[in-house]
Short mmCIF file of C-alpha atoms in Angstrom, two decimals:
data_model
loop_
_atom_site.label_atom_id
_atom_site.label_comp_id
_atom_site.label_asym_id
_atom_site.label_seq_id
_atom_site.Cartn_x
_atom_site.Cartn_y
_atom_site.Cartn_z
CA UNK A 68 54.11 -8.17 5.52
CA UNK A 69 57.51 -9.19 7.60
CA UNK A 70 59.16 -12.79 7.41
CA UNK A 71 58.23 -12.31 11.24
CA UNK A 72 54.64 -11.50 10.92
CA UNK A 73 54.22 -14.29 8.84
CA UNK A 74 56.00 -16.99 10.69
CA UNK A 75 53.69 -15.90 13.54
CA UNK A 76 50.58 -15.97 11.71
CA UNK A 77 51.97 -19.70 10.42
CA UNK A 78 52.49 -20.37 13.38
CA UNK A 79 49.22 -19.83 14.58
CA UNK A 80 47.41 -21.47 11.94
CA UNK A 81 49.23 -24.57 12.89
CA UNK A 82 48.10 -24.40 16.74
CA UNK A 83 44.48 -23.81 15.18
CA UNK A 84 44.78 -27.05 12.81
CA UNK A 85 45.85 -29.06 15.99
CA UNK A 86 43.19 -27.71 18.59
CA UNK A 87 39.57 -28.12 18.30
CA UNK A 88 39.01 -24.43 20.15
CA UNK A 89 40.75 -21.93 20.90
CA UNK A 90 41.01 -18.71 22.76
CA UNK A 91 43.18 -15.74 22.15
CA UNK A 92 45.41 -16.26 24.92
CA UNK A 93 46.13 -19.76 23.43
CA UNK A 94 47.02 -18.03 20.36
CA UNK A 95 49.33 -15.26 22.14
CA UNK A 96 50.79 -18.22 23.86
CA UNK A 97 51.99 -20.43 20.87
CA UNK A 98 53.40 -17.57 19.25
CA UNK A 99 55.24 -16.02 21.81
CA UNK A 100 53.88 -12.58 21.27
CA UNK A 101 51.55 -10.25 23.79
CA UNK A 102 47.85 -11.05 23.87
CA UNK A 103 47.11 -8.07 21.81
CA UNK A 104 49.41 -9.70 18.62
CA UNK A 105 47.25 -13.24 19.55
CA UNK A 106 43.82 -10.69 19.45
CA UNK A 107 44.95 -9.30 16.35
CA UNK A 108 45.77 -12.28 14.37
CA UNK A 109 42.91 -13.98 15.77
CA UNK A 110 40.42 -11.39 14.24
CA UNK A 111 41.95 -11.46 11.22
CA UNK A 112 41.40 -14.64 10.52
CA UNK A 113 37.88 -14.71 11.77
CA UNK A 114 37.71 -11.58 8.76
CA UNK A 115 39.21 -14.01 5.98
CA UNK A 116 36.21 -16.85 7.24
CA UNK A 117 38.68 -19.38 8.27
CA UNK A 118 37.65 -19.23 11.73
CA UNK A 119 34.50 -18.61 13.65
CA UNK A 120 33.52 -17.68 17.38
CA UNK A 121 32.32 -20.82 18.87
CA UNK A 122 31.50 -19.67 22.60
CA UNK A 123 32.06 -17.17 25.30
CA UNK A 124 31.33 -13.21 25.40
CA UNK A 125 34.58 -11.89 25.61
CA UNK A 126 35.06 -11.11 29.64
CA UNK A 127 36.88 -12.08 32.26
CA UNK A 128 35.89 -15.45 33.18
CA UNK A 129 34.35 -15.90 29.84
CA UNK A 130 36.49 -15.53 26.86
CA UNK A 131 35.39 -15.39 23.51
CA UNK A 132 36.26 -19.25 22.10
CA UNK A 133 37.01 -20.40 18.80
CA UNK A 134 36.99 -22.93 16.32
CA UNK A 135 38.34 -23.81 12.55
CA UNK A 136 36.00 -23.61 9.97
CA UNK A 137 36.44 -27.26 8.04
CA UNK A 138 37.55 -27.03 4.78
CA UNK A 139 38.92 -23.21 4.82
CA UNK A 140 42.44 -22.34 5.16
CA UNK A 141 43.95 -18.97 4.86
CA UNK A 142 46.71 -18.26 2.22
CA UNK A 143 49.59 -16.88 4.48
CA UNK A 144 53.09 -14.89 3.05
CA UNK A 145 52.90 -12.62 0.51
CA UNK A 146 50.57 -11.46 -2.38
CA UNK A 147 48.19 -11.07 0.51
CA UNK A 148 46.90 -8.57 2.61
CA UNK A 149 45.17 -8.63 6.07
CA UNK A 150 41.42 -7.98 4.69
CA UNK A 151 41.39 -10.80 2.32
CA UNK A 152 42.33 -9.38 -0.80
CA UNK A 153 45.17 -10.10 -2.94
CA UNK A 154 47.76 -7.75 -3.39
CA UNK A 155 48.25 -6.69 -6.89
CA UNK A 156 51.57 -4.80 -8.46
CA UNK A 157 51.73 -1.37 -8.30
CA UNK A 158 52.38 0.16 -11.94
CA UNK A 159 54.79 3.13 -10.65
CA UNK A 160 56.92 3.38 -13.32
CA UNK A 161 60.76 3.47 -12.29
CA UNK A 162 63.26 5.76 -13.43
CA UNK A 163 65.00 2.63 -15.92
CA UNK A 164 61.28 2.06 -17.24
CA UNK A 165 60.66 5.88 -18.33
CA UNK A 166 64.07 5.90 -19.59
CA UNK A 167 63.10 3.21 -21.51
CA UNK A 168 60.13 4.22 -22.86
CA UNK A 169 61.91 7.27 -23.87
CA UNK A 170 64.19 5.63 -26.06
CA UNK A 171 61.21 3.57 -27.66
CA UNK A 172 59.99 6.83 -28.13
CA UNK A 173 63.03 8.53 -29.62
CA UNK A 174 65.04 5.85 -31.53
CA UNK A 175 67.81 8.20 -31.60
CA UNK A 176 68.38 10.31 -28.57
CA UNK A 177 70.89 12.18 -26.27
CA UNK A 178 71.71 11.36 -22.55
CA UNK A 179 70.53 15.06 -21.77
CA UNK A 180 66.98 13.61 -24.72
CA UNK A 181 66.46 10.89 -21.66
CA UNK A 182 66.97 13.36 -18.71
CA UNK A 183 64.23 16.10 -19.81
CA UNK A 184 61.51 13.03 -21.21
CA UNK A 185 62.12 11.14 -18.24
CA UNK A 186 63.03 13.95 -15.96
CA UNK A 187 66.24 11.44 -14.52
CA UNK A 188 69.16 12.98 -13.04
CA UNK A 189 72.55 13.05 -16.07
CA UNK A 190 74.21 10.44 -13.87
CA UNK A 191 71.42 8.02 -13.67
CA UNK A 192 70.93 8.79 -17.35
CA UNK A 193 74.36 8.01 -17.91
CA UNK A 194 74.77 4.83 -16.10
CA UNK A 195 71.56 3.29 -17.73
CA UNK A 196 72.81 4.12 -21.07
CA UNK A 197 76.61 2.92 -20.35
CA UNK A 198 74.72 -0.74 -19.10
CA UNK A 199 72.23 -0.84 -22.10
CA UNK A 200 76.11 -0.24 -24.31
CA UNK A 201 77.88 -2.37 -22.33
CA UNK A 202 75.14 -5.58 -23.47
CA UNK A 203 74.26 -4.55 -26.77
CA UNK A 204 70.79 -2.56 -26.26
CA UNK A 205 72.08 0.64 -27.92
CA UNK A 206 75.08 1.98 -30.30
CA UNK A 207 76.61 5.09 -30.48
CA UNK A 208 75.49 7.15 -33.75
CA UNK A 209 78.06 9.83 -32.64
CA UNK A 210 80.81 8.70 -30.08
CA UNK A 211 82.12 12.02 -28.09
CA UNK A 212 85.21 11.42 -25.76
CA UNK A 213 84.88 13.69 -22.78
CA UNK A 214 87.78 15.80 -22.83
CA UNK A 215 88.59 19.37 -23.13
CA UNK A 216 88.21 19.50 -27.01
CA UNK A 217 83.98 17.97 -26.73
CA UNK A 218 83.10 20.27 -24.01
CA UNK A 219 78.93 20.97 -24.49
CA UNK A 220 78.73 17.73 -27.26
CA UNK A 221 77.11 14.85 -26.18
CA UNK A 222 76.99 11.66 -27.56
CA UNK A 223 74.46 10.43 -29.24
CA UNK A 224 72.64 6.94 -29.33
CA UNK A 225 70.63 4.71 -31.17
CA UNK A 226 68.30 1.82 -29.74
CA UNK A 227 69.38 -1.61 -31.27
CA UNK A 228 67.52 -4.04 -29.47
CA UNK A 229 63.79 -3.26 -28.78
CA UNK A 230 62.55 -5.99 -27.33
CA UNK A 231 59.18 -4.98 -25.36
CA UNK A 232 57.10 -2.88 -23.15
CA UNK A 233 59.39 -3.60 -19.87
CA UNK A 234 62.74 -1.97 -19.30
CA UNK A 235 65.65 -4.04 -19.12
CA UNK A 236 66.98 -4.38 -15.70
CA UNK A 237 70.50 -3.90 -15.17
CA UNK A 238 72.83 -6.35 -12.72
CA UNK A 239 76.29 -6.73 -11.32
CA UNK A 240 77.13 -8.43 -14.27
CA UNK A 241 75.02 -7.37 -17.28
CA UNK A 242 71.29 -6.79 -18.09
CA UNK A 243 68.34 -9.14 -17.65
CA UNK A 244 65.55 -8.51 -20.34
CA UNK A 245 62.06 -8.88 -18.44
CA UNK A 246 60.37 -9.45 -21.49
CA UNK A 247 62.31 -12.06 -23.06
CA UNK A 248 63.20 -13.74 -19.72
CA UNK A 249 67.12 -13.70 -21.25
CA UNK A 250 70.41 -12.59 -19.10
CA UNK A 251 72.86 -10.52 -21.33
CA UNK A 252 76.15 -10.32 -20.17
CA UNK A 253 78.51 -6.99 -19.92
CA UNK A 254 80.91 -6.84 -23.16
CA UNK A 255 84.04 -4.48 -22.18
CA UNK A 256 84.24 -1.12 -23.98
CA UNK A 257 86.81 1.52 -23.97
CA UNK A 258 86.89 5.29 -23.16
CA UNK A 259 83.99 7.66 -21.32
CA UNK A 260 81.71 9.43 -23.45
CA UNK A 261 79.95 12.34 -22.96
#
């Protein structure tokens, strides 16, 4: 739901709370928007019980009427949805999360390990790893400079800090742990690995 669509609907609610009826043009009119927008938000409040049709038959001349329903407000923003129910996460699993449970999985593992378990590009692999490095998630086991010399080697890691289900998420700056609600910082490191 838009910051728009719900400053509209707020606003709406708040010409309800101050009017003891109401039509839909009176709706459409306090928020600025068509008579179809006023309709629609209209009848989805009447859905969520906050509102009931007091009068009229809906025709010209004789427009449906409403009023509140004391005691019931409806919950406006987000982590709701227009039919009344509340909107739950989805559990889609991002590409940091399977390359996370990967390593969970593996304990000692290979950027090109991480790419076929969590079917991630190299260069996603790559950056993930060089973040979870960089804040002191995983060590090297076997460091391999990229150069001529290490062509086909790849480095290869162990996970140091294991600290839950959720992936770490990484930032500008460093990595924020979701699952011990704890911000850790970039340290600098030297040299690209393979």
């Amino acid at each position: 739901m838009s910051q728009i669509t719900t400053n509209k609907r707020a606003a709406a609610w708040s010409h309800i709370a101050t009017n003891e009826c109401f039509t839909v043009n009176d709706i459409a009119m306090a928020i600025a928007e068509p008579t179809e927008k006023g309709r629609e938000i209209v009848k989805e409040f009447e859905k969520r019980g906050v509102i009931q049709q007091v009068a009229g038959i809906g025709v010209a001349g004789r427009p449906k009427v409403y009023a509140r329903i004391e005691g019931q407000e409806p919950v406006l923003g987000r982590g709701h949805c227009g039919d009344g129910r509340v909107v739950r996460s989805q559990n889609r699993k991002t590409k940091q999360q399977k390359m996370w449970n990967a390593m969970k999985m593996h304990k000692h593992f290979t950027r090109q390990d991480l790419q076929m378990t969590a079917e991630v590009t190299d260069s996603h692999a790559k950056s993930y790893l060089s973040a979870l490095h960089k804040s002191g998630y995983v060590s090297f086991l076997l460091k391999v400079k990229a150069g001529q010399k290490s062509k086909g080697k790849l480095s290869r890691y162990c996970l140091l800090r294991n600290t839950g289900k959720l992936a770490p998420l990484v930032r500008k700056t460093g990595v924020w742990d979701q699952n011990q609600q704890v911000f850790y910082p970039f340290e600098s490191t030297g040299g690209n690995e393979s």
